[in-house]
Amino acid sequence: MVAKIIALNGSPKGSNGTTIQFVKYIQRKYPEREIRIFHIAQKLKYYENNMGAFQELIDEIQSSKGIIWAFPLYILHVHSNYKRFIELIWERGVENAFKGKYAITISTSIHFYDHMAHNYMQGIIDDLDMKYFGYYSPYMLDINDFEKRQNFIKFIDNFFDGINRKVPTPKKFTPLKYREFEYNPGENFKVIEC
């Protein structure tokens, strides 16, 4: 069974970024698979201001079996445009398009606090009720190393196998519980004058 996979690129460099080269490598290794790339961080304003384009993207996500969240790391975290896209998911009420989809995260960096971004993304994935299948965090130039590419392909094979076998995945983070709260300040009993 060949499942459609959507790659959400979090690099403002679009198709020229380092991280997306790993996704393109997957496309070359698995030409029989439908892997569609959307340059979220580069085209954020387009998706933010064009409801038709945003809905087309959400429809693609809805019809997929898996999501690759691919992003470079910028000072310990994902790019702000990627974060804004994540906000739009809840603002526009399209969380259900992600529910039940298998997900992985791929980042490239110089290996400085990568775990912070992956924990953040896993929290988002858990909040979206997706099935998180792990992360791959190579050094920026690892795409040029044969052995490291082989390790990457093993990771991707595991992801595809998990989708095909419908492997259950545990959540790491508990869901947020929203509550009604209204702040009512107390009376100011004493004014301090200087």
mmCIF file of N, CA and C in Angstrom, residues 12-105:
data_model
loop_
_atom_site.group_PDB
_atom_site.id
_atom_site.type_symbol
_atom_site.label_atom_id
_atom_site.label_comp_id
_atom_site.label_asym_id
_atom_site.label_seq_id
_atom_site.Cartn_x
_atom_site.Cartn_y
_atom_site.Cartn_z
ATOM 1 N N PRO A 12 12.503 29.205 5.530
ATOM 2 C CA PRO A 12 12.177 30.353 4.686
ATOM 3 C C PRO A 12 12.920 30.330 3.353
ATOM 4 N N LYS A 13 13.898 29.437 3.214
ATOM 5 C CA LYS A 13 14.636 29.305 1.949
ATOM 6 C C LYS A 13 13.892 28.443 0.938
ATOM 7 N N GLY A 14 12.782 27.860 1.341
ATOM 8 C CA GLY A 14 11.995 27.046 0.418
ATOM 9 C C GLY A 14 12.757 25.837 -0.080
ATOM 10 N N SER A 15 12.747 25.633 -1.390
ATOM 11 C CA SER A 15 13.379 24.445 -1.974
ATOM 12 C C SER A 15 14.896 24.504 -1.942
ATOM 13 N N ASN A 16 15.474 25.639 -1.572
ATOM 14 C CA ASN A 16 16.933 25.761 -1.493
ATOM 15 C C ASN A 16 17.489 25.442 -0.109
ATOM 16 N N GLY A 17 16.631 25.216 0.863
ATOM 17 C CA GLY A 17 17.085 24.952 2.222
ATOM 18 C C GLY A 17 17.733 23.582 2.364
ATOM 19 N N THR A 18 18.538 23.436 3.388
ATOM 20 C CA THR A 18 19.241 22.176 3.644
ATOM 21 C C THR A 18 18.288 21.073 4.071
ATOM 22 N N THR A 19 17.362 21.381 4.954
ATOM 23 C CA THR A 19 16.475 20.347 5.495
ATOM 24 C C THR A 19 15.643 19.698 4.404
ATOM 25 N N ILE A 20 15.138 20.486 3.486
ATOM 26 C CA ILE A 20 14.252 19.929 2.457
ATOM 27 C C ILE A 20 15.010 19.007 1.509
ATOM 28 N N GLN A 21 16.338 19.113 1.475
ATOM 29 C CA GLN A 21 17.123 18.190 0.643
ATOM 30 C C GLN A 21 16.953 16.757 1.140
ATOM 31 N N PHE A 22 16.759 16.590 2.441
ATOM 32 C CA PHE A 22 16.503 15.253 2.974
ATOM 33 C C PHE A 22 15.159 14.723 2.472
ATOM 34 N N VAL A 23 14.152 15.585 2.410
ATOM 35 C CA VAL A 23 12.845 15.166 1.900
ATOM 36 C C VAL A 23 12.946 14.858 0.410
ATOM 37 N N LYS A 24 13.680 15.661 -0.325
ATOM 38 C CA LYS A 24 13.876 15.386 -1.753
ATOM 39 C C LYS A 24 14.617 14.065 -1.955
ATOM 40 N N TYR A 25 15.504 13.744 -1.040
ATOM 41 C CA TYR A 25 16.206 12.462 -1.100
ATOM 42 C C TYR A 25 15.209 11.310 -0.929
ATOM 43 N N ILE A 26 14.242 11.480 -0.043
ATOM 44 C CA ILE A 26 13.191 10.464 0.112
ATOM 45 C C ILE A 26 12.436 10.309 -1.205
ATOM 46 N N GLN A 27 12.101 11.425 -1.841
ATOM 47 C CA GLN A 27 11.389 11.368 -3.117
ATOM 48 C C GLN A 27 12.190 10.589 -4.162
ATOM 49 N N ARG A 28 13.503 10.801 -4.198
ATOM 50 C CA ARG A 28 14.349 10.089 -5.170
ATOM 51 C C ARG A 28 14.449 8.600 -4.841
ATOM 52 N N LYS A 29 14.540 8.273 -3.557
ATOM 53 C CA LYS A 29 14.674 6.871 -3.149
ATOM 54 C C LYS A 29 13.361 6.096 -3.297
ATOM 55 N N TYR A 30 12.248 6.782 -3.204
ATOM 56 C CA TYR A 30 10.936 6.133 -3.263
ATOM 57 C C TYR A 30 10.064 6.806 -4.331
ATOM 58 N N PRO A 31 10.426 6.659 -5.605
ATOM 59 C CA PRO A 31 9.653 7.339 -6.658
ATOM 60 C C PRO A 31 8.206 6.844 -6.752
ATOM 61 N N GLU A 32 7.936 5.652 -6.225
ATOM 62 C CA GLU A 32 6.580 5.105 -6.280
ATOM 63 C C GLU A 32 5.658 5.743 -5.241
ATOM 64 N N ARG A 33 6.216 6.469 -4.306
ATOM 65 C CA ARG A 33 5.419 7.107 -3.251
ATOM 66 C C ARG A 33 5.060 8.537 -3.641
ATOM 67 N N GLU A 34 3.872 8.925 -3.268
ATOM 68 C CA GLU A 34 3.453 10.313 -3.488
ATOM 69 C C GLU A 34 3.852 11.126 -2.262
ATOM 70 N N ILE A 35 4.882 11.950 -2.431
ATOM 71 C CA ILE A 35 5.360 12.811 -1.344
ATOM 72 C C ILE A 35 5.282 14.243 -1.850
ATOM 73 N N ARG A 36 4.354 14.998 -1.305
ATOM 74 C CA ARG A 36 4.139 16.382 -1.738
ATOM 75 C C ARG A 36 4.768 17.330 -0.737
ATOM 76 N N ILE A 37 5.494 18.308 -1.247
ATOM 77 C CA ILE A 37 6.183 19.291 -0.400
ATOM 78 C C ILE A 37 5.444 20.627 -0.468
ATOM 79 N N PHE A 38 5.208 21.211 0.695
ATOM 80 C CA PHE A 38 4.627 22.548 0.789
ATOM 81 C C PHE A 38 5.591 23.421 1.582
ATOM 82 N N HIS A 39 5.968 24.541 0.988
ATOM 83 C CA HIS A 39 6.955 25.445 1.589
ATOM 84 C C HIS A 39 6.242 26.438 2.512
ATOM 85 N N ILE A 40 5.933 25.966 3.697
ATOM 86 C CA ILE A 40 5.123 26.720 4.657
ATOM 87 C C ILE A 40 5.799 28.016 5.093
ATOM 88 N N ALA A 41 7.035 27.929 5.568
ATOM 89 C CA ALA A 41 7.703 29.119 6.110
ATOM 90 C C ALA A 41 7.981 30.154 5.025
ATOM 91 N N GLN A 42 8.331 29.698 3.837
ATOM 92 C CA GLN A 42 8.629 30.637 2.754
ATOM 93 C C GLN A 42 7.362 31.327 2.239
ATOM 94 N N LYS A 43 6.247 30.614 2.227
ATOM 95 C CA LYS A 43 5.009 31.137 1.641
ATOM 96 C C LYS A 43 3.929 31.400 2.690
ATOM 97 N N LEU A 44 4.353 31.686 3.907
ATOM 98 C CA LEU A 44 3.380 31.861 4.984
ATOM 99 C C LEU A 44 2.339 32.922 4.657
ATOM 100 N N LYS A 45 2.751 34.080 4.187
ATOM 101 C CA LYS A 45 1.794 35.159 3.896
ATOM 102 C C LYS A 45 0.785 34.724 2.839
ATOM 103 N N TYR A 46 1.235 33.933 1.882
ATOM 104 C CA TYR A 46 0.340 33.406 0.849
ATOM 105 C C TYR A 46 -0.757 32.555 1.491
ATOM 106 N N TYR A 47 -0.362 31.640 2.376
ATOM 107 C CA TYR A 47 -1.350 30.780 3.032
ATOM 108 C C TYR A 47 -2.182 31.547 4.058
ATOM 109 N N GLU A 48 -1.586 32.546 4.664
ATOM 110 C CA GLU A 48 -2.299 33.329 5.668
ATOM 111 C C GLU A 48 -3.364 34.219 5.031
ATOM 112 N N ASN A 49 -3.061 34.783 3.870
ATOM 113 C CA ASN A 49 -3.958 35.750 3.235
ATOM 114 C C ASN A 49 -4.858 35.158 2.162
ATOM 115 N N ASN A 50 -4.584 33.946 1.725
ATOM 116 C CA ASN A 50 -5.351 33.323 0.648
ATOM 117 C C ASN A 50 -6.076 32.099 1.216
ATOM 118 N N MET A 51 -7.319 32.283 1.598
ATOM 119 C CA MET A 51 -8.075 31.194 2.231
ATOM 120 C C MET A 51 -8.239 29.996 1.308
ATOM 121 N N GLY A 52 -8.345 30.241 0.007
ATOM 122 C CA GLY A 52 -8.468 29.134 -0.942
ATOM 123 C C GLY A 52 -7.225 28.265 -0.949
ATOM 124 N N ALA A 53 -6.057 28.905 -0.983
ATOM 125 C CA ALA A 53 -4.790 28.159 -0.970
ATOM 126 C C ALA A 53 -4.608 27.434 0.357
ATOM 127 N N PHE A 54 -4.975 28.091 1.444
ATOM 128 C CA PHE A 54 -4.875 27.454 2.759
ATOM 129 C C PHE A 54 -5.772 26.220 2.817
ATOM 130 N N GLN A 55 -6.986 26.355 2.304
ATOM 131 C CA GLN A 55 -7.919 25.220 2.334
ATOM 132 C C GLN A 55 -7.429 24.080 1.445
ATOM 133 N N GLU A 56 -6.822 24.406 0.293
ATOM 134 C CA GLU A 56 -6.249 23.355 -0.564
ATOM 135 C C GLU A 56 -5.163 22.586 0.182
ATOM 136 N N LEU A 57 -4.324 23.307 0.913
ATOM 137 C CA LEU A 57 -3.281 22.667 1.710
ATOM 138 C C LEU A 57 -3.904 21.756 2.770
ATOM 139 N N ILE A 58 -4.906 22.253 3.460
ATOM 140 C CA ILE A 58 -5.572 21.456 4.495
ATOM 141 C C ILE A 58 -6.239 20.225 3.878
ATOM 142 N N ASP A 59 -6.824 20.375 2.691
ATOM 143 C CA ASP A 59 -7.431 19.226 2.007
ATOM 144 C C ASP A 59 -6.381 18.170 1.672
ATOM 145 N N GLU A 60 -5.194 18.615 1.248
ATOM 146 C CA GLU A 60 -4.095 17.681 0.967
ATOM 147 C C GLU A 60 -3.687 16.942 2.240
ATOM 148 N N ILE A 61 -3.599 17.675 3.327
ATOM 149 C CA ILE A 61 -3.253 17.056 4.611
ATOM 150 C C ILE A 61 -4.326 16.045 5.009
ATOM 151 N N GLN A 62 -5.584 16.436 4.856
ATOM 152 C CA GLN A 62 -6.710 15.565 5.213
ATOM 153 C C GLN A 62 -6.660 14.245 4.451
ATOM 154 N N SER A 63 -6.247 14.284 3.191
ATOM 155 C CA SER A 63 -6.244 13.072 2.360
ATOM 156 C C SER A 63 -4.944 12.278 2.454
ATOM 157 N N SER A 64 -4.026 12.706 3.302
ATOM 158 C CA SER A 64 -2.743 12.005 3.430
ATOM 159 C C SER A 64 -2.783 10.996 4.573
ATOM 160 N N LYS A 65 -1.758 10.145 4.611
ATOM 161 C CA LYS A 65 -1.611 9.186 5.707
ATOM 162 C C LYS A 65 -0.537 9.625 6.691
ATOM 163 N N GLY A 66 0.401 10.457 6.221
ATOM 164 C CA GLY A 66 1.503 10.863 7.082
ATOM 165 C C GLY A 66 1.980 12.266 6.781
ATOM 166 N N ILE A 67 2.554 12.889 7.802
ATOM 167 C CA ILE A 67 3.078 14.249 7.689
ATOM 168 C C ILE A 67 4.544 14.245 8.107
ATOM 169 N N ILE A 68 5.365 14.869 7.283
ATOM 170 C CA ILE A 68 6.761 15.112 7.638
ATOM 171 C C ILE A 68 6.871 16.590 7.986
ATOM 172 N N TRP A 69 7.149 16.873 9.244
ATOM 173 C CA TRP A 69 7.400 18.246 9.681
ATOM 174 C C TRP A 69 8.911 18.455 9.541
ATOM 175 N N ALA A 70 9.333 19.157 8.514
ATOM 176 C CA ALA A 70 10.761 19.343 8.230
ATOM 177 C C ALA A 70 11.126 20.807 8.464
ATOM 178 N N PHE A 71 12.198 21.029 9.223
ATOM 179 C CA PHE A 71 12.546 22.413 9.564
ATOM 180 C C PHE A 71 14.013 22.523 9.944
ATOM 181 N N PRO A 72 14.606 23.671 9.639
ATOM 182 C CA PRO A 72 15.936 23.970 10.182
ATOM 183 C C PRO A 72 15.751 24.557 11.576
ATOM 184 N N LEU A 73 16.803 24.527 12.354
ATOM 185 C CA LEU A 73 16.723 25.130 13.683
ATOM 186 C C LEU A 73 17.405 26.485 13.678
ATOM 187 N N TYR A 74 16.703 27.457 14.209
ATOM 188 C CA TYR A 74 17.212 28.818 14.326
ATOM 189 C C TYR A 74 17.250 29.182 15.802
ATOM 190 N N ILE A 75 18.425 29.254 16.361
ATOM 191 C CA ILE A 75 18.599 29.613 17.767
ATOM 192 C C ILE A 75 17.627 28.816 18.645
ATOM 193 N N LEU A 76 17.797 27.521 18.647
ATOM 194 C CA LEU A 76 17.087 26.581 19.505
ATOM 195 C C LEU A 76 15.654 26.266 19.091
ATOM 196 N N HIS A 77 15.128 26.872 18.051
ATOM 197 C CA HIS A 77 13.707 26.686 17.777
ATOM 198 C C HIS A 77 13.407 26.706 16.285
ATOM 199 N N VAL A 78 12.153 26.387 15.967
ATOM 200 C CA VAL A 78 11.694 26.452 14.584
ATOM 201 C C VAL A 78 11.523 27.920 14.188
ATOM 202 N N HIS A 79 11.462 28.166 12.896
ATOM 203 C CA HIS A 79 11.302 29.525 12.378
ATOM 204 C C HIS A 79 9.940 30.096 12.795
ATOM 205 N N SER A 80 9.890 31.396 12.998
ATOM 206 C CA SER A 80 8.652 32.041 13.456
ATOM 207 C C SER A 80 7.502 31.853 12.464
ATOM 208 N N ASN A 81 7.795 31.777 11.170
ATOM 209 C CA ASN A 81 6.727 31.546 10.192
ATOM 210 C C ASN A 81 6.102 30.161 10.364
ATOM 211 N N TYR A 82 6.908 29.196 10.750
ATOM 212 C CA TYR A 82 6.401 27.847 11.017
ATOM 213 C C TYR A 82 5.487 27.889 12.239
ATOM 214 N N LYS A 83 5.916 28.618 13.264
ATOM 215 C CA LYS A 83 5.088 28.757 14.460
ATOM 216 C C LYS A 83 3.765 29.453 14.122
ATOM 217 N N ARG A 84 3.817 30.449 13.255
ATOM 218 C CA ARG A 84 2.597 31.149 12.868
ATOM 219 C C ARG A 84 1.647 30.211 12.128
ATOM 220 N N PHE A 85 2.189 29.356 11.269
ATOM 221 C CA PHE A 85 1.348 28.375 10.583
ATOM 222 C C PHE A 85 0.654 27.470 11.603
ATOM 223 N N ILE A 86 1.393 27.046 12.605
ATOM 224 C CA ILE A 86 0.819 26.196 13.652
ATOM 225 C C ILE A 86 -0.315 26.939 14.367
ATOM 226 N N GLU A 87 -0.136 28.226 14.624
ATOM 227 C CA GLU A 87 -1.207 29.025 15.229
ATOM 228 C C GLU A 87 -2.439 29.060 14.328
ATOM 229 N N LEU A 88 -2.216 29.183 13.016
ATOM 230 C CA LEU A 88 -3.335 29.246 12.069
ATOM 231 C C LEU A 88 -4.182 27.973 12.103
ATOM 232 N N ILE A 89 -3.554 26.850 12.383
ATOM 233 C CA ILE A 89 -4.300 25.588 12.455
ATOM 234 C C ILE A 89 -5.432 25.715 13.470
ATOM 235 N N TRP A 90 -5.130 26.255 14.644
ATOM 236 C CA TRP A 90 -6.159 26.396 15.684
ATOM 237 C C TRP A 90 -7.050 27.609 15.423
ATOM 238 N N GLU A 91 -6.476 28.707 14.962
ATOM 239 C CA GLU A 91 -7.291 29.898 14.698
ATOM 240 C C GLU A 91 -8.384 29.609 13.684
ATOM 241 N N ARG A 92 -8.072 28.776 12.692
ATOM 242 C CA ARG A 92 -9.033 28.488 11.629
ATOM 243 C C ARG A 92 -9.797 27.184 11.856
ATOM 244 N N GLY A 93 -9.555 26.563 12.988
ATOM 245 C CA GLY A 93 -10.328 25.387 13.367
ATOM 246 C C GLY A 93 -10.164 24.181 12.458
ATOM 247 N N VAL A 94 -8.945 23.936 11.989
ATOM 248 C CA VAL A 94 -8.718 22.819 11.062
ATOM 249 C C VAL A 94 -7.911 21.683 11.702
ATOM 250 N N GLU A 95 -7.929 21.608 13.023
ATOM 251 C CA GLU A 95 -7.158 20.580 13.728
ATOM 252 C C GLU A 95 -7.524 19.167 13.288
ATOM 253 N N ASN A 96 -8.795 18.949 12.966
ATOM 254 C CA ASN A 96 -9.241 17.598 12.606
ATOM 255 C C ASN A 96 -8.572 17.059 11.353
ATOM 256 N N ALA A 97 -8.058 17.926 10.498
ATOM 257 C CA ALA A 97 -7.357 17.468 9.290
ATOM 258 C C ALA A 97 -6.092 16.696 9.649
ATOM 259 N N PHE A 98 -5.534 16.956 10.822
ATOM 260 C CA PHE A 98 -4.290 16.322 11.259
ATOM 261 C C PHE A 98 -4.536 15.083 12.123
ATOM 262 N N LYS A 99 -5.708 14.984 12.678
ATOM 263 C CA LYS A 99 -6.014 13.929 13.654
ATOM 264 C C LYS A 99 -5.788 12.536 13.067
ATOM 265 N N GLY A 100 -5.042 11.725 13.820
ATOM 266 C CA GLY A 100 -4.809 10.345 13.427
ATOM 267 C C GLY A 100 -3.729 10.129 12.387
ATOM 268 N N LYS A 101 -3.167 11.201 11.845
ATOM 269 C CA LYS A 101 -2.094 11.070 10.844
ATOM 270 C C LYS A 101 -0.793 10.703 11.547
ATOM 271 N N TYR A 102 -0.001 9.896 10.880
ATOM 272 C CA TYR A 102 1.338 9.596 11.393
ATOM 273 C C TYR A 102 2.237 10.787 11.107
ATOM 274 N N ALA A 103 3.164 11.053 12.007
ATOM 275 C CA ALA A 103 4.025 12.226 11.854
ATOM 276 C C ALA A 103 5.441 11.927 12.322
ATOM 277 N N ILE A 104 6.387 12.532 11.619
ATOM 278 C CA ILE A 104 7.784 12.549 12.045
ATOM 279 C C ILE A 104 8.278 13.979 11.940
ATOM 280 N N THR A 105 9.367 14.259 12.646
ATOM 281 C CA THR A 105 10.016 15.558 12.505
ATOM 282 C C THR A 105 11.442 15.331 12.037
#
